[in-house]
Amino acid sequence: MQGTALPDGSRIQLTLDEVAPRGENFTIRKFREVPFTPVDLVQLGTFTVDQLAYLWTCIDAGLSGIVAGGTASGKTTALNALSMFLPPKSKVVSIEDTRELQIPQENWVASLTREPMTGDADETGIDMFDLLRGALRQRPEYILVGEVRGEEARDMFEAMSTGHTTYSTFHADRVEAVLNRLQGPRMGVEKELISELGFLCFQAQVGSESERRNTEIAEVLDIEGGRLKTRTVFEWSEPDDTIEQVNRSAHMATLRQEQPAIDDRTDRRRELLAYLVAEDISGYEAVSAAVRAFERSPDRVIEQVRAGALDAETLHHIEAGDDGGE
């Protein structure tokens, strides 16, 4: 068996008949040239506006997170969309073994693993562990890891503990499974480091093959009685296919003490996202521009939203600072 990348970035897995009794075969996994935006995911029913406004605030506050789920559940799609909420001027380093992440930041360093040039694991190979250690020397503000699977997990959490906001995908379908795998022998991450996580975001494939839902957003809080304490904030209800907030956010309560205006900021993010959804403004460049403009001048953007006059020209002027900023 052999896996490799095609010139267009797609991945191909080739299997010879020595290990495939029914004959040689191959599978090609193609990726979207233009990733889904947060607006797309609301329109598809994957997320709600309330969830995304909450996650936007978490990301802006520097809370680290994991997007978890099973195979083909939309983990990377969700992480790509959430990356649009990263502060526009931040330095971002991504680490992957397969190029899937597409991040709108100009100051983005993309890193890929490399297979050894010989059959043995010699020094020519570069794995996720190597890339993560190298990333820490680049002084990033945000680190995105395509999928954490092994010993690199400990370094990722140590990066969180030293102030590097980190996001990754993870193969697990519930909170307990994530925590157990992280603490298991292969990854060996201590509870004290796991408590550096801000949130866990779970994806699932439901109904038809094309339907995805964010089934739960849970906060990682602290250690209580020797166990990690978590709280589910949003949850998907399968019978009526709805996503509701089921508990108040502990993180928002903490942030409120430091930033009294955090609720107003989240409400305005919700208002902007709802407007983009209602007006079907879902293109990658348009949504990126709206997020950048909001981060520069939220009052000006919301003023234009309420006037129904938020267009590309207005966003360009706000980004350029023609409104005078705030």
C-alpha atoms as one frame of an Amber mdcrd trajectory, in Angstrom:
protein
   0.000   0.000   0.000   1.158   3.515  -0.720  -0.361   6.920  -0.082   0.791
  10.134  -1.704  -0.351  13.559  -2.859  -1.429  14.386  -6.409  -0.374  17.649
  -8.105  -3.705  19.314  -7.261  -3.317  18.486  -3.557  -5.701  15.527  -3.572
  -4.622  12.384  -1.731  -4.419   8.961  -3.367  -4.171   5.589  -1.632  -2.902
   2.760  -3.860  -3.249  -0.914  -2.939  -1.620  -3.782  -4.870  -3.176  -7.216
  -5.277  -0.680  -8.820  -2.881  -2.778  -7.437  -0.015  -6.079  -6.983  -1.890
  -7.519 -10.423  -2.800 -10.164  -8.884  -5.064  -7.637  -6.951  -7.106  -5.599
  -3.781  -7.123  -7.500  -0.631  -6.181  -7.081   3.017  -5.417  -8.969   5.738
  -3.577  -8.676   9.444  -4.337  -9.683  11.963  -1.698 -10.331  15.368  -3.234
 -10.477  18.581  -1.238 -12.460  21.722  -1.938 -10.406  24.432  -3.609 -12.355
  27.026  -1.617 -13.183  25.869   1.926 -16.585  26.211   3.540 -17.067  29.404
   5.536 -18.867  29.736   8.878 -21.834  31.135   6.938 -21.894  28.043   4.707
 -21.942  25.800   7.767 -24.916  27.651   9.272 -26.794  27.377   5.983 -26.018
  23.649   5.857 -27.317  23.172   9.396 -23.933  22.100  10.782 -23.680  24.964
  13.277 -25.988  27.655  14.607 -25.194  31.357  14.672 -25.183  31.219  18.489
 -22.527  28.499  18.490 -20.290  30.353  16.056 -20.575  33.663  17.926 -19.569
  31.825  21.104 -16.622  30.088  19.384 -15.513  33.358  17.781 -15.343  34.936
  21.232 -13.448  31.928  22.622 -10.913  32.122  19.790 -10.507  35.880  20.180
  -9.892  35.345  23.910  -7.114  32.847  23.160  -8.864  29.711  24.429  -7.417
  26.562  22.855  -9.705  23.905  21.404 -10.061  20.501  19.784 -12.505  19.627
  17.001 -13.269  15.931  17.433 -15.376  13.343  15.649 -15.355  10.161  13.646
 -14.138   9.560  10.091 -15.731  11.915   7.518 -17.558  13.855  10.229 -16.368
  17.251   8.992 -13.627  17.899  11.555 -11.207  19.615   9.176 -14.052  21.454
   7.444 -15.085  22.869  10.814 -11.513  23.769  11.789 -10.986  25.523   8.466
 -14.139  27.568   9.004 -13.222  28.449  12.590  -9.767  29.585  11.460 -11.500
  32.532   9.797 -12.061  33.907  13.315  -8.337  34.046  14.131  -7.218  37.650
  14.720  -6.281  38.984  11.255  -2.772  40.164  12.148  -1.750  37.150  14.216
   1.084  34.801  13.279  -0.238  31.293  12.610   1.744  28.078  12.106  -0.072
  24.988  10.811   1.244  21.425  11.053  -0.146  18.589   8.923   0.766  15.316
   7.293  -1.784  15.951   4.521  -2.380  19.484   3.263  -6.006  20.262   4.141
  -5.996  23.473   6.160  -6.565  26.759   4.358  -6.170  29.802   6.559  -6.972
  33.402   5.561  -4.161  35.033   7.578  -1.346  36.602   5.567   1.163  35.743
   8.292   0.613  31.989   8.003   3.433  29.432   7.941   2.262  26.037   6.602
   4.311  22.968   7.582   4.048  19.416   6.222   5.573  16.154   7.390   7.991
  14.292   5.106   8.410  10.551   4.716  11.963   9.176   5.120  13.878   9.030
   1.835  14.836   5.422   2.549  12.748   2.523   3.782  13.980   2.988   7.347
  12.991   5.823   9.636  16.201   7.781   9.105  17.027  11.422   9.734  15.536
  12.521   6.400  12.003  11.964   7.722  10.170  14.826   9.438   7.160  13.911
  11.550   4.488  15.871  13.440   6.612  15.779  16.587   9.523  17.457  14.759
   7.285  20.084  13.165   5.595  20.983  16.432   8.908  21.504  18.187  10.089
  23.588  15.248   6.894  25.638  15.312   7.503  26.704  18.899  10.785  28.300
  17.821   8.927  30.457  15.284   7.096  32.395  18.014   3.569  31.830  16.690
   0.498  33.234  18.402  -1.659  30.376  17.123  -0.741  26.788  16.228  -3.055
  24.565  14.178  -2.348  20.826  14.127  -4.077  18.865  11.356  -4.726  15.859
  13.592  -3.029  14.847  16.807  -2.445  11.092  17.093   0.679  10.290  19.087
   3.591  11.620  21.078   3.199  15.106  19.605   0.102  15.520  21.812   2.199
  16.162  24.902   4.227  18.868  23.170   1.008  20.427  21.885  -0.373  20.711
  25.409   2.921  21.992  26.756   2.700  24.697  24.080  -0.746  25.617  25.419
   0.650  25.837  28.948   3.285  28.344  27.784   0.748  30.673  26.193   0.438
  29.364  22.620  -3.200  29.090  21.601  -3.567  25.769  19.799  -6.278  24.067
  17.737  -6.354  20.535  16.404  -8.625  17.806  15.128  -8.957  14.539  17.020
 -10.518  11.154  16.338 -13.109  10.579  19.097 -16.858  11.031  19.361 -17.467
  12.060  22.967 -15.821  13.991  25.787 -14.769  10.934  27.805 -13.153   9.332
  24.757 -11.030  12.428  24.093  -9.880  12.689  27.703  -9.138   8.960  27.976
  -7.123   8.852  24.736  -5.109  11.910  25.704  -4.210  10.357  29.050  -3.554
   6.904  27.554  -0.104   5.316  27.110   0.382   6.462  23.505  -0.079  10.181
  24.187   0.570  10.349  27.915  -0.782  13.845  28.569  -1.271  14.659  32.258
  -4.583  16.009  33.530  -2.872  19.238  34.567  -1.895  19.905  30.940  -5.274
  18.847  29.518  -6.918  21.445  31.761  -5.220  24.078  29.559  -7.829  23.249
  26.890 -10.671  25.710  26.517 -13.256  23.741  24.585 -14.073  20.492  22.796
 -16.189  20.689  19.655 -17.757  17.464  18.314 -18.719  16.714  14.724 -20.829
  13.829  13.382 -22.177  12.570  10.070 -25.953  12.217  10.331 -28.737  11.217
   7.981 -27.444  11.249   4.422 -23.728  11.120   3.636 -23.650  14.862   2.955
 -25.138  15.975   6.286 -22.916  16.979   9.196 -23.874  18.327  12.595 -21.954
  19.843  15.441 -23.333  17.606  18.167 -21.731  19.160  21.235 -19.529  21.977
  22.432 -18.102  21.306  25.885 -15.830  23.433  28.036 -12.850  21.970  29.870
 -12.818  23.667  33.257 -10.465  22.382  35.936  -9.533  19.367  38.022 -11.941
  18.436  40.789 -11.524  15.383  42.997  -8.707  14.128  40.785 -10.909  14.248
  37.668 -11.148  16.731  34.825 -14.340  18.738  35.086 -16.198  19.620  31.877
 -19.459  21.361  31.031 -21.590  20.925  27.915 -22.689  24.335  26.617 -24.344
  23.421  23.292 -25.906  20.100  22.339 -27.618  18.635  19.272 -31.005  16.964
  19.692 -31.384  14.126  17.206 -35.215  13.737  17.321 -35.930  17.288  16.143
 -32.518  18.026  14.567 -31.913  21.192  16.576 -28.900  22.589  18.412 -29.584
  24.385  21.690 -27.598  25.980  24.475 -28.093  23.670  27.469 -25.844  25.306
  30.081 -24.339  28.695  30.750 -20.725  29.112  29.740 -18.231  29.100  32.600
 -15.595  30.592  30.300 -17.829  33.552  29.449 -18.366  34.171  33.175 -14.593
  34.264  33.688 -14.016  36.494  30.672 -16.780  38.823  31.876 -14.730  39.629
  34.980 -11.778  40.671  32.818 -13.749  42.208  29.943 -17.093  43.662  31.100
 -18.146  44.279  27.481 -17.649  40.636  26.403 -21.394  39.932  26.165 -21.982
  42.948  23.950 -19.074  41.922  21.733 -20.483  38.390  21.405 -23.966  39.748
  20.656 -22.570  41.904  17.866 -20.678  38.964  16.407 -23.957  37.046  16.451
 -25.701  39.962  14.723 -23.064  40.137  11.979 -23.169  36.383  11.350 -26.985
  36.373  11.265 -26.903  39.190   8.711 -24.412  37.363   6.495 -26.587  34.227
   6.641 -29.809  36.122   5.913 -28.249  37.998   2.988 -26.554  34.833   1.661
 -23.115  36.446   1.881 -21.159  33.203   2.120 -18.198  33.564  -0.266 -14.776
  33.004   1.260 -13.385  36.447   0.451 -16.590  38.225   1.474 -16.806  36.492
   4.858 -13.074  37.017   5.481 -13.463  40.714   4.706 -16.458  41.007   7.050
 -14.553  39.367   9.916 -11.463  41.527   9.357 -13.557  44.698   9.190 -15.432
  43.771  12.361 -12.197  43.172  14.248 -10.984  46.596  13.172 -14.189  48.555
  13.765 -17.138  46.603  15.197 -19.291  49.696  15.735 -18.947  50.762  12.114
 -19.690  47.263  10.785 -22.791  46.820  12.954 -23.984  50.285  11.945 -23.818
  49.175   8.300 -25.492  45.844   9.122 -28.442  47.622  10.745 -28.698  49.946
   7.780 -28.622  46.977   5.402 -25.677  48.585   3.647 -22.773  46.230   4.296
 -21.138  45.671   0.919 -17.664  44.990  -0.454 -16.827  48.669  -0.920 -17.853
  49.538   2.635 -15.823  46.655   4.037 -12.783  47.777   2.042 -13.017  51.293
   3.487 -13.365  49.964   7.040 -10.391  47.618   6.621  -8.328  50.478   5.218
  -9.198  52.588   8.245 -11.106  55.206   6.270 -13.683  55.332   9.058 -11.052
  56.475  11.495 -11.080  53.241  13.514 -12.196  53.138  17.130
